PDB file of C-alpha atoms in Angstrom:
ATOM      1  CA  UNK A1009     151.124 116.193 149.576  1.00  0.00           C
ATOM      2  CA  UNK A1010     147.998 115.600 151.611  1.00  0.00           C
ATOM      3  CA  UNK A1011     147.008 119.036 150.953  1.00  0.00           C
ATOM      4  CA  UNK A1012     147.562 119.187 147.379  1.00  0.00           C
ATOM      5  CA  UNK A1013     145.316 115.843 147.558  1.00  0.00           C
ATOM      6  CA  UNK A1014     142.717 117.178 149.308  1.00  0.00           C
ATOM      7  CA  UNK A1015     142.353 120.429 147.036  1.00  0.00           C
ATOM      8  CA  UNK A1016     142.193 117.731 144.248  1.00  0.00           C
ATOM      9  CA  UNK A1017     139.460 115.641 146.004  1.00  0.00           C
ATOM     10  CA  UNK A1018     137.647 118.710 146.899  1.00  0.00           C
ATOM     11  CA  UNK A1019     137.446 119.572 142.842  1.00  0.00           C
ATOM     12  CA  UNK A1020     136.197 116.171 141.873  1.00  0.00           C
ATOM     13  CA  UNK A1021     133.665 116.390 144.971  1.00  0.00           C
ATOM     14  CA  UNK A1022     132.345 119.784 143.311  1.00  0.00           C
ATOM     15  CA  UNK A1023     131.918 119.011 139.390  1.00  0.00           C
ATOM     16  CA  UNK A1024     129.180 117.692 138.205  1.00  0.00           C
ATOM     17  CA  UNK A1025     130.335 116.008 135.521  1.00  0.00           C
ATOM     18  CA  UNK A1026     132.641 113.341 137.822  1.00  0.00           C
ATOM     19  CA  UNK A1027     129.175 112.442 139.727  1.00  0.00           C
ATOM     20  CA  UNK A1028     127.473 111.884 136.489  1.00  0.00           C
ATOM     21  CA  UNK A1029     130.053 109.703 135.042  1.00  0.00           C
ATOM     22  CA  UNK A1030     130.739 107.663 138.274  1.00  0.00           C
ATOM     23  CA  UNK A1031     126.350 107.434 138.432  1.00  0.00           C
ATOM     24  CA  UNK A1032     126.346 106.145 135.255  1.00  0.00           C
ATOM     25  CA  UNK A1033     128.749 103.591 135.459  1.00  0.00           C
ATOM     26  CA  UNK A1034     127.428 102.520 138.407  1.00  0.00           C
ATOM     27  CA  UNK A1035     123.687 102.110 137.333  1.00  0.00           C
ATOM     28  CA  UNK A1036     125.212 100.478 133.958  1.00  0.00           C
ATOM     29  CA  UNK A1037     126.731  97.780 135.872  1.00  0.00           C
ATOM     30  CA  UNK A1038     123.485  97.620 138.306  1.00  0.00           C
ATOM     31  CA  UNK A1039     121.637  97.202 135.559  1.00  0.00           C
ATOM     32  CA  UNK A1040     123.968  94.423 133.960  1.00  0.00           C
ATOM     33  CA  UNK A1041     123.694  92.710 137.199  1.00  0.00           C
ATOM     34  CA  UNK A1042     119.824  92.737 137.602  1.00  0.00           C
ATOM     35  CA  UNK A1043     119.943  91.628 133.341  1.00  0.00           C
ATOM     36  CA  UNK A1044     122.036  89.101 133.740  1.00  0.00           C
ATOM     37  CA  UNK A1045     120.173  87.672 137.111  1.00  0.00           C
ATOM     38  CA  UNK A1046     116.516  88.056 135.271  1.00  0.00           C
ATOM     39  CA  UNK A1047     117.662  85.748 132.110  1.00  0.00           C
ATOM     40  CA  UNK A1048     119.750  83.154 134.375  1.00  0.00           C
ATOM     41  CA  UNK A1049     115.693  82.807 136.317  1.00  0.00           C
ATOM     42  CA  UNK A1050     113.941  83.220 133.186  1.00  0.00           C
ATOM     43  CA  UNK A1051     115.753  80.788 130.942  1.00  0.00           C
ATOM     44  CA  UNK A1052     118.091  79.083 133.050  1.00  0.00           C
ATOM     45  CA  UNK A1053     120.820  76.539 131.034  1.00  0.00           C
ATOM     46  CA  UNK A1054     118.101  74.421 129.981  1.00  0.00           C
ATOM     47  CA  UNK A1055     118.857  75.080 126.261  1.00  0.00           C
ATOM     48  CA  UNK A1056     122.241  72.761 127.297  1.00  0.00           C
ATOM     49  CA  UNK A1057     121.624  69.420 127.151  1.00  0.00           C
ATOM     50  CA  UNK A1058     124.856  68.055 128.854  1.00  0.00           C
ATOM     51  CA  UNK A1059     124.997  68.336 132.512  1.00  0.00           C
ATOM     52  CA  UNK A1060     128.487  69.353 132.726  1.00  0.00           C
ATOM     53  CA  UNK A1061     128.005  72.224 130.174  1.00  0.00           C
ATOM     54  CA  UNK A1062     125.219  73.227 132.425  1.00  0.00           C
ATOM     55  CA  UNK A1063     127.648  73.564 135.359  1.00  0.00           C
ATOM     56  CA  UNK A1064     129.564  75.358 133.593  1.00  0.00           C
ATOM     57  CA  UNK A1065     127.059  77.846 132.137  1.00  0.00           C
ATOM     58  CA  UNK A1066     125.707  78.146 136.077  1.00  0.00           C
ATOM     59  CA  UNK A1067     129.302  78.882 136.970  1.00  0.00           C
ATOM     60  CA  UNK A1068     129.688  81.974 134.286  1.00  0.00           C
ATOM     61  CA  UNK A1069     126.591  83.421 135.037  1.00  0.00           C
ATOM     62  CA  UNK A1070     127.220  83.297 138.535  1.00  0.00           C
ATOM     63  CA  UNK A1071     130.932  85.074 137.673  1.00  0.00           C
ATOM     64  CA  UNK A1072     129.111  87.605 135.631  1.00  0.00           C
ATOM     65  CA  UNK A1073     126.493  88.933 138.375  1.00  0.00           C
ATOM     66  CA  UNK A1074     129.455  89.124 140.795  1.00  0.00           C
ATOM     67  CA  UNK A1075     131.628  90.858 138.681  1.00  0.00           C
ATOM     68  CA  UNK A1076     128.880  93.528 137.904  1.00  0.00           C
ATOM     69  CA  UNK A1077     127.662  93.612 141.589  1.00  0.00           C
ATOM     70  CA  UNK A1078     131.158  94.416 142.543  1.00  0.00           C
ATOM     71  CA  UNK A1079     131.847  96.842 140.239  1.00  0.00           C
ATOM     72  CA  UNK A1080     128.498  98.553 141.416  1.00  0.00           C
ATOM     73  CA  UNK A1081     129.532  98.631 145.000  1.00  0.00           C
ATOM     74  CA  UNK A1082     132.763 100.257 144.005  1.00  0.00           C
ATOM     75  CA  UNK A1083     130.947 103.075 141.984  1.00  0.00           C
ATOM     76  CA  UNK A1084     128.705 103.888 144.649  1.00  0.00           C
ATOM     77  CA  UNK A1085     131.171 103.585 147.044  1.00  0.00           C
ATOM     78  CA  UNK A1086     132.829 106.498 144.732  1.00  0.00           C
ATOM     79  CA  UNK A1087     129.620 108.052 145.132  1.00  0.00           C
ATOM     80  CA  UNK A1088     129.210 108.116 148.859  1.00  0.00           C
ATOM     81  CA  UNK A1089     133.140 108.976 149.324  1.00  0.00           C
ATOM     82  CA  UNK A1090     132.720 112.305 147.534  1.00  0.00           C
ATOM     83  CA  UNK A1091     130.124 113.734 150.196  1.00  0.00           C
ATOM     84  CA  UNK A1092     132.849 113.693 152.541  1.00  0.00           C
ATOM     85  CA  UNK A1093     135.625 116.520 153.162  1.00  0.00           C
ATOM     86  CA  UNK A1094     138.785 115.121 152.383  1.00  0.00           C
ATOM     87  CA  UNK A1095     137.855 111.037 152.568  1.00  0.00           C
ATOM     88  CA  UNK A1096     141.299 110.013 150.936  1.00  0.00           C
ATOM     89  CA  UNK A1097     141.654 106.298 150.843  1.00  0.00           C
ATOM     90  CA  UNK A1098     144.819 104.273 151.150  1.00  0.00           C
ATOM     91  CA  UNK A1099     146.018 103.133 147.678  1.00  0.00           C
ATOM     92  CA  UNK A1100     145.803  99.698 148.973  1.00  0.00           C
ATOM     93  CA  UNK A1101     142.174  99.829 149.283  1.00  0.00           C
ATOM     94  CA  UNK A1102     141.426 100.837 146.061  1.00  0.00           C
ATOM     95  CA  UNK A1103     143.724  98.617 144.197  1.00  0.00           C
ATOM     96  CA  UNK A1104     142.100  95.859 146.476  1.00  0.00           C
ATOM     97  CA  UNK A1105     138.643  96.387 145.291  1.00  0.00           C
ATOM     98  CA  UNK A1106     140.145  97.058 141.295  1.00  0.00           C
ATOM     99  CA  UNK A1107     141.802  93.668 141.551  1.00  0.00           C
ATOM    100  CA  UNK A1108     138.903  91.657 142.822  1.00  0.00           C
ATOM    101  CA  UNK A1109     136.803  92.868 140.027  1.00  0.00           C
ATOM    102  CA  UNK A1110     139.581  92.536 137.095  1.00  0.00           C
ATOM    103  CA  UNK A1111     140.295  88.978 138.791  1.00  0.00           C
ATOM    104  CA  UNK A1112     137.349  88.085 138.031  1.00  0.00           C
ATOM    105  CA  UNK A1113     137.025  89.262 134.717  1.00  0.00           C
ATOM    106  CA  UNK A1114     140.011  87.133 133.887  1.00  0.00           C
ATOM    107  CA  UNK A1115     137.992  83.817 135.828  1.00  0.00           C
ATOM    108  CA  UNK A1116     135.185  84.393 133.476  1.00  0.00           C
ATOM    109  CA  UNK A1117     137.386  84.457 130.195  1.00  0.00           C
ATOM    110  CA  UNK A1118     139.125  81.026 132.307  1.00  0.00           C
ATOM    111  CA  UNK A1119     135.968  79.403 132.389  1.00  0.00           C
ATOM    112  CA  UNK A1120     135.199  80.049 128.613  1.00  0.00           C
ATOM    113  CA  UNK A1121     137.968  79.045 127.625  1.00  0.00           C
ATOM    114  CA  UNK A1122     138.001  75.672 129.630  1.00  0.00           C
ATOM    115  CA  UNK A1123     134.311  75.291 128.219  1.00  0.00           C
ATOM    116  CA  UNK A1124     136.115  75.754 124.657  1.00  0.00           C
ATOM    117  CA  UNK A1125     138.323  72.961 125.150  1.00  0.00           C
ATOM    118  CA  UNK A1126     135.576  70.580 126.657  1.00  0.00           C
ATOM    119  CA  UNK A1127     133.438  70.913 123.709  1.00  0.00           C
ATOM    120  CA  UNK A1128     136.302  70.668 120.988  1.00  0.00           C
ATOM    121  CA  UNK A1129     137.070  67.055 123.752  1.00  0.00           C
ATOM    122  CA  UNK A1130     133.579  66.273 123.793  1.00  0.00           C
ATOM    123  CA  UNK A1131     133.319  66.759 119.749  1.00  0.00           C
ATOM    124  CA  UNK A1132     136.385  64.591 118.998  1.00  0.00           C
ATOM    125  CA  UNK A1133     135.434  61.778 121.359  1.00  0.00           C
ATOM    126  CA  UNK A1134     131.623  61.765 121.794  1.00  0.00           C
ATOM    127  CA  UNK A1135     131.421  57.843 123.316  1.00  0.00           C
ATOM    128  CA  UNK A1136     134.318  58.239 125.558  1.00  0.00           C
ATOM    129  CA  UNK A1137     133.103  62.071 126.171  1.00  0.00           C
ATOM    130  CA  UNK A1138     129.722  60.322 127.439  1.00  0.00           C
ATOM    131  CA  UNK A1139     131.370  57.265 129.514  1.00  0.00           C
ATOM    132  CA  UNK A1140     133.477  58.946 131.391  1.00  0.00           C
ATOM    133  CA  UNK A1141     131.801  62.551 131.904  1.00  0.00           C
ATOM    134  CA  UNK A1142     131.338  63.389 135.803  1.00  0.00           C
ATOM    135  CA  UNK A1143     129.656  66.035 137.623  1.00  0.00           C
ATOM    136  CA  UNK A1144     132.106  66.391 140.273  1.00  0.00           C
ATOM    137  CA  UNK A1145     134.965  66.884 137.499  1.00  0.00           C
ATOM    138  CA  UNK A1146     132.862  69.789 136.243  1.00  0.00           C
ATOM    139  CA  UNK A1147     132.477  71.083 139.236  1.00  0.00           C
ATOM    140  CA  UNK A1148     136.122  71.047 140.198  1.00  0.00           C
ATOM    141  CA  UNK A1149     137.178  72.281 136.968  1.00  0.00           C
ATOM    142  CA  UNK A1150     135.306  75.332 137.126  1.00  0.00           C
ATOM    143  CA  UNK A1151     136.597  75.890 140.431  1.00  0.00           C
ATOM    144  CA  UNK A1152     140.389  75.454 139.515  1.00  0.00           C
ATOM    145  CA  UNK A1153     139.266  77.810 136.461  1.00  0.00           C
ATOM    146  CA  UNK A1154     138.060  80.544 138.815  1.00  0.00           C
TER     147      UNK A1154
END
């Protein structure tokens, strides 16, 4: 089976076409990282006037560069594996890497939705929503969410 794998590998290694898909998705998600790092600098959450909406926002931006900085690393990773002979991973490895990246895909998608149901509270209840607002809860929350 390791054979049959290696002939495989040693295709995907030769054509052209793998290394320019695997490039591309790799500088598409570079460049999603380096976008999404330049506006959180440039323009920041200052558009949000509540503090714990601004923790929030922080917290997605912060989920998005990782995800796309993770999913970079795996491409070129890709990239680098193909120079070699036969470098056949376990499946453990890749899954690992797959799962950290999807994981966190589903902790962004958390967070919105968390931020969904904090505005609709917010909305409903503006005087108690400003009482009783804390940092620290926002903080937590978007931890737990993640």
């Amino acid at each position: 089976m390791v054979s049959s794998q290696c002939d495989l590998f040693y295709e995907l290694s030769q054509s052209v076409e793998y290394h320019a898909i695997v490039s591309v998705k790799g500088l598409i998600c570079l460049a999603g990282a380096i976008r999404v790092s330049l506006t959180w600098r440039k323009y920041g959450v200052r558009f949000l006037v509540h503090e714990n909406s601004k923790i929030w926002f922080q917290c997605y931006f912060a989920l998005n560069i990782i995800l796309a900085s993770i999913f970079a690393c795996v491409y070129l990773s890709e990239l680098i594996r193909l120079r070699f002979e036969c470098f056949l991973l376990d499946f453990r490895y890749i899954i690992l890497t797959r799962c950290v990246g999807i994981a966190t895909i589903v902790a962004a998608q958390n967070l919105i939705l968390v931020l969904s149901i904090e505005r609709l509270y917010s909305t409903i209840f503006p005087a108690h929503f400003e009482r009783n607002s804390s940092k620290l809860l926002a903080v937590f929350l978007a931890l737990t969410s993640v």
